[in-house]
Short mmCIF file of C-alpha atoms and ligand atoms in Angstrom, two decimals:
data_model
loop_
_atom_site.label_atom_id
_atom_site.label_comp_id
_atom_site.label_asym_id
_atom_site.label_seq_id
_atom_site.Cartn_x
_atom_site.Cartn_y
_atom_site.Cartn_z
CA UNK A 113 -28.14 -6.86 -16.06
CA UNK A 114 -31.41 -5.52 -14.56
CA UNK A 115 -34.03 -7.38 -16.68
CA UNK A 116 -33.00 -8.50 -20.14
CA UNK A 117 -30.88 -5.60 -21.35
CA UNK A 118 -27.15 -6.04 -21.87
CA UNK A 119 -24.48 -3.37 -21.37
CA UNK A 120 -24.54 -2.43 -25.07
CA UNK A 121 -28.34 -2.06 -25.08
CA UNK A 122 -29.56 1.60 -25.11
CA UNK A 123 -32.76 0.59 -23.24
CA UNK A 124 -30.58 -0.23 -20.22
CA UNK A 125 -30.29 3.49 -19.57
CA UNK A 126 -34.08 3.73 -19.11
CA UNK A 127 -34.00 0.77 -16.69
CA UNK A 128 -31.18 2.36 -14.76
CA UNK A 129 -32.97 5.70 -14.59
CA UNK A 130 -36.00 3.89 -13.12
CA UNK A 131 -33.70 2.15 -10.61
CA UNK A 132 -32.23 5.52 -9.59
CA UNK A 133 -35.74 6.94 -9.08
CA UNK A 134 -36.74 3.86 -6.95
CA UNK A 135 -33.60 4.31 -4.86
CA UNK A 136 -34.34 7.96 -4.29
CA UNK A 137 -37.90 7.18 -3.13
CA UNK A 138 -36.47 4.53 -0.81
CA UNK A 139 -34.20 7.07 0.95
CA UNK A 140 -36.43 10.14 0.99
CA UNK A 141 -38.25 10.70 4.31
CA UNK A 142 -41.83 9.59 4.91
CA UNK A 143 -44.12 12.51 3.98
CA UNK A 144 -46.72 11.48 6.51
CA UNK A 145 -44.26 11.86 9.41
CA UNK A 146 -43.42 15.17 11.12
CA UNK A 147 -42.11 17.62 10.11
CA UNK A 148 -44.42 16.83 7.14
CA UNK A 149 -43.89 20.16 5.45
CA UNK A 150 -40.11 19.61 5.28
CA UNK A 151 -40.48 16.01 4.14
CA UNK A 152 -42.98 17.02 1.44
CA UNK A 153 -40.67 19.78 0.25
CA UNK A 154 -37.76 17.32 0.08
CA UNK A 155 -39.92 15.00 -2.05
CA UNK A 156 -40.93 17.89 -4.29
CA UNK A 157 -37.32 18.99 -4.88
CA UNK A 158 -36.19 15.47 -5.84
CA UNK A 159 -39.19 13.98 -7.69
CA UNK A 160 -39.93 17.00 -9.96
CA UNK A 161 -38.30 15.45 -13.01
CA UNK A 162 -34.56 15.57 -13.74
CA UNK A 163 -32.49 13.54 -16.14
CA UNK A 164 -30.69 11.61 -13.36
CA UNK A 165 -27.48 12.06 -15.30
CA UNK A 166 -25.22 11.68 -12.22
CA UNK A 167 -26.77 8.39 -11.00
CA UNK A 168 -26.65 7.09 -14.59
CA UNK A 169 -22.97 7.88 -14.72
CA UNK A 170 -22.40 6.02 -11.43
CA UNK A 171 -24.30 2.96 -12.75
CA UNK A 172 -22.77 3.02 -16.23
CA UNK A 173 -19.21 3.37 -14.93
CA UNK A 174 -19.68 0.70 -12.29
CA UNK A 175 -21.32 -1.81 -14.65
CA UNK A 176 -18.61 -1.17 -17.29
CA UNK A 177 -16.03 -2.21 -14.67
CA UNK A 178 -17.99 -5.22 -13.44
CA UNK A 179 -19.63 -3.84 -10.30
CA UNK A 180 -23.01 -5.22 -9.19
CA UNK A 181 -26.02 -2.93 -9.20
CA UNK A 182 -26.44 -3.34 -5.46
CA UNK A 183 -22.90 -1.93 -4.98
CA UNK A 184 -23.91 1.20 -6.93
CA UNK A 185 -27.32 2.02 -5.51
CA UNK A 186 -26.40 4.19 -2.48
CA UNK A 187 -23.79 6.17 -4.42
CA UNK A 188 -26.28 6.76 -7.25
CA UNK A 189 -28.91 8.04 -4.83
CA UNK A 190 -26.47 10.06 -2.71
CA UNK A 191 -24.99 12.01 -5.62
CA UNK A 192 -28.44 12.90 -6.95
CA UNK A 193 -29.49 14.12 -3.49
CA UNK A 194 -26.45 16.42 -3.51
CA UNK A 195 -27.29 17.65 -7.03
CA UNK A 196 -30.92 18.33 -6.11
CA UNK A 197 -29.85 20.26 -2.96
CA UNK A 198 -27.53 22.37 -5.09
CA UNK A 199 -30.38 23.24 -7.53
CA UNK A 200 -32.73 24.23 -4.67
CA UNK A 201 -30.11 26.52 -3.12
CA UNK A 202 -29.00 27.85 -6.51
CA UNK A 203 -32.59 28.91 -7.29
CA UNK A 204 -32.98 30.94 -4.02
CA UNK A 205 -33.42 34.76 -4.31
CA UNK A 206 -29.93 35.27 -2.72
CA UNK A 207 -28.42 33.30 -5.60
CA UNK A 208 -29.96 32.92 -9.06
CA UNK A 209 -33.47 33.89 -7.99
CA UNK A 210 -35.25 31.54 -10.35
CA UNK A 211 -39.00 30.92 -10.40
CA UNK A 212 -39.04 27.71 -12.48
CA UNK A 213 -36.95 24.54 -12.36
CA UNK A 214 -37.68 21.37 -14.35
CA UNK A 215 -40.89 23.06 -15.64
CA UNK A 216 -42.32 23.61 -12.18
CA UNK A 217 -42.19 26.39 -9.56
CA UNK A 218 -38.86 26.29 -7.73
CA UNK A 219 -38.87 24.87 -4.22
CA UNK A 220 -38.92 28.25 -2.48
CA UNK A 221 -41.86 29.32 -4.67
CA UNK A 222 -43.86 26.15 -4.09
CA UNK A 223 -43.06 26.24 -0.31
CA UNK A 224 -41.07 29.15 1.15
CA UNK A 225 -37.47 30.30 1.49
CA UNK A 226 -36.82 28.89 4.97
CA UNK A 227 -38.20 25.53 3.84
CA UNK A 228 -35.98 25.56 0.69
CA UNK A 229 -32.89 26.27 2.77
CA UNK A 230 -33.75 23.37 5.09
CA UNK A 231 -34.58 21.13 2.11
CA UNK A 232 -31.05 21.71 0.77
CA UNK A 233 -29.50 21.04 4.19
CA UNK A 234 -31.66 17.96 4.68
CA UNK A 235 -30.85 16.49 1.23
CA UNK A 236 -27.15 17.10 1.67
CA UNK A 237 -26.86 15.43 5.04
CA UNK A 238 -29.11 12.58 3.97
CA UNK A 239 -26.63 11.82 1.17
CA UNK A 240 -23.84 11.18 3.66
CA UNK A 241 -26.16 9.38 6.03
CA UNK A 242 -27.01 6.77 3.37
CA UNK A 243 -23.39 6.45 2.18
CA UNK A 244 -22.21 5.78 5.71
CA UNK A 245 -25.03 3.36 6.81
CA UNK A 246 -24.01 -0.26 7.35
CA UNK A 247 -23.81 -1.97 3.96
CA UNK A 248 -24.04 -5.57 2.90
CA UNK A 249 -22.51 -4.82 -0.45
CA UNK A 250 -19.58 -2.48 0.20
CA UNK A 251 -16.53 -2.72 2.50
CA UNK A 252 -16.14 0.05 5.08
CA UNK A 253 -12.98 1.11 3.16
CA UNK A 254 -15.11 1.57 -0.05
CA UNK A 255 -17.75 3.49 1.95
CA UNK A 256 -15.12 5.81 3.38
CA UNK A 257 -13.61 6.42 -0.02
CA UNK A 258 -17.05 7.21 -1.43
CA UNK A 259 -17.83 9.68 1.39
CA UNK A 260 -14.45 11.37 0.89
CA UNK A 261 -14.95 11.55 -2.94
CA UNK A 262 -18.43 12.99 -2.66
CA UNK A 263 -17.60 15.45 0.11
CA UNK A 264 -14.49 16.71 -1.75
CA UNK A 265 -16.39 17.14 -5.02
CA UNK A 266 -19.41 18.84 -3.56
CA UNK A 267 -17.61 21.12 -1.08
CA UNK A 268 -15.19 24.05 -1.16
CA UNK A 269 -12.76 22.18 -3.47
CA UNK A 270 -15.56 21.46 -5.92
CA UNK A 271 -19.15 22.55 -6.43
CA UNK A 272 -19.47 25.02 -3.52
CA UNK A 273 -16.10 26.62 -4.43
CA UNK A 274 -17.18 26.82 -8.10
CA UNK A 275 -20.50 28.42 -7.12
CA UNK A 276 -18.60 31.11 -5.16
CA UNK A 277 -16.28 31.77 -8.13
CA UNK A 278 -19.35 31.99 -10.36
CA UNK A 279 -21.14 34.49 -8.08
CA UNK A 280 -17.95 36.57 -7.81
CA UNK A 281 -17.64 36.65 -11.61
CA UNK A 282 -21.18 38.05 -12.22
CA UNK A 283 -20.94 41.30 -14.18
CA UNK A 284 -17.14 40.93 -14.51
CA UNK A 285 -15.13 40.35 -17.70
CA UNK A 286 -13.42 37.00 -17.35
CA UNK A 287 -11.17 34.89 -19.64
CA UNK A 288 -12.08 31.61 -21.23
CA UNK A 289 -9.58 29.99 -18.83
CA UNK A 290 -11.36 31.46 -15.81
CA UNK A 291 -14.71 30.31 -17.22
CA UNK A 292 -13.44 26.76 -17.63
CA UNK A 293 -12.09 26.81 -14.06
CA UNK A 294 -15.52 27.86 -12.74
CA UNK A 295 -17.21 25.00 -14.68
CA UNK A 296 -14.64 22.38 -13.71
CA UNK A 297 -15.51 23.17 -10.08
CA UNK A 298 -19.18 24.04 -10.19
CA UNK A 299 -20.49 21.24 -12.42
CA UNK A 300 -17.49 19.22 -13.49
CA UNK A 301 -16.49 18.08 -10.02
CA UNK A 302 -19.80 16.33 -9.34
CA UNK A 303 -19.86 14.71 -12.81
CA UNK A 304 -16.28 13.40 -12.31
CA UNK A 305 -17.25 12.20 -8.84
CA UNK A 306 -20.08 10.19 -10.37
CA UNK A 307 -17.51 8.30 -12.43
CA UNK A 308 -15.14 7.94 -9.46
CA UNK A 309 -17.97 6.49 -7.29
CA UNK A 310 -18.53 3.80 -9.98
CA UNK A 311 -14.77 3.07 -9.97
CA UNK A 312 -14.72 2.72 -6.17
CA UNK A 313 -17.81 0.39 -6.16
CA UNK A 314 -16.09 -1.83 -8.72
CA UNK A 315 -12.88 -1.85 -6.64
CA UNK A 316 -10.95 -0.88 -9.75
CA UNK A 317 -7.34 0.06 -8.95
CA UNK A 318 -5.90 -0.14 -12.45
CA UNK A 319 -4.13 3.22 -12.92
CA UNK A 320 -4.58 3.40 -16.67
CA UNK A 321 -8.34 2.62 -16.52
CA UNK A 322 -8.89 5.20 -13.79
CA UNK A 323 -6.91 7.86 -15.71
CA UNK A 324 -8.82 7.25 -18.93
CA UNK A 325 -12.20 7.32 -17.14
CA UNK A 326 -11.25 10.56 -15.36
CA UNK A 327 -10.14 12.08 -18.70
CA UNK A 328 -13.50 11.02 -20.14
CA UNK A 329 -15.35 12.59 -17.22
CA UNK A 330 -13.47 15.88 -17.42
CA UNK A 331 -14.10 16.32 -21.15
CA UNK A 332 -17.73 15.23 -20.81
CA UNK A 333 -18.31 17.57 -17.87
CA UNK A 334 -17.09 20.50 -19.83
CA UNK A 335 -19.09 19.43 -22.90
CA UNK A 336 -22.15 19.28 -20.68
CA UNK A 337 -21.58 22.88 -19.56
CA UNK A 338 -20.94 24.17 -23.13
CA UNK A 339 -24.18 22.51 -24.21
CA UNK A 340 -25.95 24.12 -21.19
CA UNK A 341 -24.69 27.55 -22.34
CA UNK A 342 -25.82 26.88 -25.92
CA UNK A 343 -29.24 25.78 -24.66
CA UNK A 344 -29.59 28.94 -22.67
CA UNK A 345 -29.31 30.83 -26.00
CA UNK A 346 -31.14 28.44 -28.33
CA UNK A 347 -33.36 26.33 -26.08
CA UNK A 348 -37.11 26.64 -25.63
CA UNK A 349 -39.07 27.33 -22.44
CA UNK A 350 -41.04 24.08 -23.04
CA UNK A 351 -37.96 21.84 -23.41
CA UNK A 352 -35.83 23.53 -20.74
CA UNK A 353 -38.56 23.83 -18.11
CA UNK A 354 -37.21 27.29 -17.31
CA UNK A 355 -36.84 30.58 -19.10
CA UNK A 356 -33.91 30.61 -21.59
CA UNK A 357 -31.70 33.67 -21.59
CA UNK A 358 -31.17 33.59 -17.80
CA UNK A 359 -27.35 33.72 -18.21
CA UNK A 360 -27.45 36.96 -20.24
CA UNK A 361 -29.93 38.57 -17.81
CA UNK A 362 -27.62 37.73 -14.89
CA UNK A 363 -24.65 39.18 -16.93
CA UNK A 364 -22.93 35.76 -16.73
CA UNK A 365 -19.94 34.88 -18.82
CA UNK A 366 -20.79 31.89 -21.01
CA UNK A 367 -19.12 30.14 -23.98
CA UNK A 368 -21.41 31.86 -26.50
CA UNK A 369 -20.82 35.25 -24.92
CA UNK A 370 -17.03 34.78 -24.90
CA UNK A 371 -16.40 32.98 -28.22
CA UNK A 372 -19.74 33.11 -30.06
CA UNK A 373 -22.31 30.42 -30.84
CA UNK A 374 -20.58 28.81 -33.82
CA UNK A 375 -17.25 28.39 -31.99
CA UNK A 376 -19.11 27.11 -28.92
CA UNK A 377 -20.71 24.42 -31.02
CA UNK A 378 -17.34 23.45 -32.57
CA UNK A 379 -15.83 23.35 -29.01
CA UNK A 380 -18.68 21.09 -27.90
CA UNK A 381 -17.94 18.60 -30.71
CA UNK A 382 -14.20 18.67 -29.87
CA UNK A 383 -14.89 17.90 -26.23
CA UNK A 384 -17.31 15.13 -27.21
CA UNK A 385 -14.62 13.57 -29.40
CA UNK A 386 -12.08 13.86 -26.55
CA UNK A 387 -14.44 12.01 -24.22
CA UNK A 388 -15.06 9.22 -26.75
CA UNK A 389 -11.30 8.95 -27.46
CA UNK A 390 -10.60 8.41 -23.79
CA UNK A 391 -13.19 5.57 -23.66
CA UNK A 392 -11.75 4.08 -26.82
CA UNK A 393 -8.51 3.34 -25.07
CA UNK A 394 -10.15 0.96 -22.60
CA UNK A 395 -10.43 -2.80 -23.06
CA UNK A 396 -13.92 -2.93 -21.47
CA UNK A 397 -17.19 -2.61 -23.42
CA UNK A 398 -17.82 1.12 -22.94
CA UNK A 399 -20.90 1.35 -25.14
CA UNK A 400 -23.15 2.31 -22.18
CA UNK A 401 -20.97 5.30 -21.34
CA UNK A 402 -20.80 6.22 -25.05
CA UNK A 403 -24.66 6.18 -25.32
CA UNK A 404 -24.95 8.27 -22.14
CA UNK A 405 -22.38 10.85 -23.41
CA UNK A 406 -24.14 10.99 -26.78
CA UNK A 407 -27.50 11.67 -25.08
CA UNK A 408 -25.90 14.44 -23.10
CA UNK A 409 -24.50 16.19 -26.19
CA UNK A 410 -27.84 15.96 -28.00
CA UNK A 411 -29.98 16.95 -25.02
CA UNK A 412 -32.51 19.70 -25.28
CA UNK A 413 -33.15 20.12 -21.54
C1 GRG B 217 -25.83 26.26 -4.40
C2 GRG B 217 -23.73 25.18 -3.48
C3 GRG B 217 -24.62 25.50 -4.62
C4 GRG B 217 -24.24 25.07 -5.81
C5 GRG B 217 -25.03 25.22 -7.02
C6 GRG B 217 -24.61 23.13 -9.93
C7 GRG B 217 -24.97 24.40 -9.33
C8 GRG B 217 -24.17 24.77 -8.15
C9 GRG B 217 -25.97 25.21 -9.80
C10 GRG B 217 -26.78 24.89 -10.98
C11 GRG B 217 -26.71 26.02 -11.85
C12 GRG B 217 -26.81 25.55 -13.25
C13 GRG B 217 -28.15 25.63 -13.87
C14 GRG B 217 -25.73 25.13 -13.85
C15 GRG B 217 -25.72 24.63 -15.20
C16 GRG B 217 -25.41 23.20 -15.28
C17 GRG B 217 -26.34 22.37 -14.50
C18 GRG B 217 -25.83 21.84 -13.23
C19 GRG B 217 -27.57 22.15 -14.95
C20 GRG B 217 -28.55 21.39 -14.20
O1 GRG B 217 -28.13 19.98 -14.22
P1 GRG B 217 -28.97 18.90 -15.01
O2 GRG B 217 -29.17 19.34 -16.46
O3 GRG B 217 -30.37 19.01 -14.28
O4 GRG B 217 -28.34 17.57 -14.79
P2 GRG B 217 -31.57 17.99 -14.07
O5 GRG B 217 -32.79 18.85 -13.83
O6 GRG B 217 -31.68 17.14 -15.33
O7 GRG B 217 -31.22 17.16 -12.89
#
């Protein structure tokens, strides 16, 4: 493993988060080179905190299946670049119009709107640039599969499509089924892609293993969103790094608004169990993925 931690050691997650941060710094543009304002804004949008959940899922899945860290590095960085771009664009006045993200002014507040749009564009294209660059650790077939997986999950069939559904639903009465569909696209697709990137890096073609991991990812992705909705009701400004109550003020349908807080919490526990059950079926040591999933359910930010 990285230093001394083994796959069942919780401290490995801290080491992997550090590795993800190092990778991101490696691929971000030089802030002393022109256009310096764009490069500085890109740094700001990526290095302003963040749990690095998606890179951690890439590393944890890959390591569980026997991949080497070097085979996971570009995928881990690329998916976080996509996630950071989505947050910058989501915070823009034309979308959620948020002033704070990760406890600091949003990118368009710290810089300006035009810069924030370009930051998102620059981060997104950089993700595919690094995934497609010549690699000493991945075959071209693996690279192509990774690019296809990330593009599909982040584009119209995934996150971008989900964001459109979400914007269309503002102020509307929607069913629980419609809400789940929005979340599977808007946030679930990228979380599932994180697991799929780890599977590709490990060259795992075992159908049963892939199905169980995708079942895990789907349940965990939804659990992540239910927890996000609960935090928007019960979370604090300090822990969240943004104002709670944003969903209600945007008249957004959420789990608490549709089924109430208690039922939302019970639903979260059910989804957590489903994700653990899927991992339980696997012959590999899945303790790293279990730790990560547990952290996610208990998160306060
Ligand atoms: C603008 C195309 C486009 C898409 C935006 C994901 C998304 C789509 C918007 C984010 C809106 C939001 C707050 C959704 C709730 C779930 C979520 C993605 C929370 C933020 O992710 P974390 O908790 O963030 O992983 P950190 O800051 O830890 O990286």
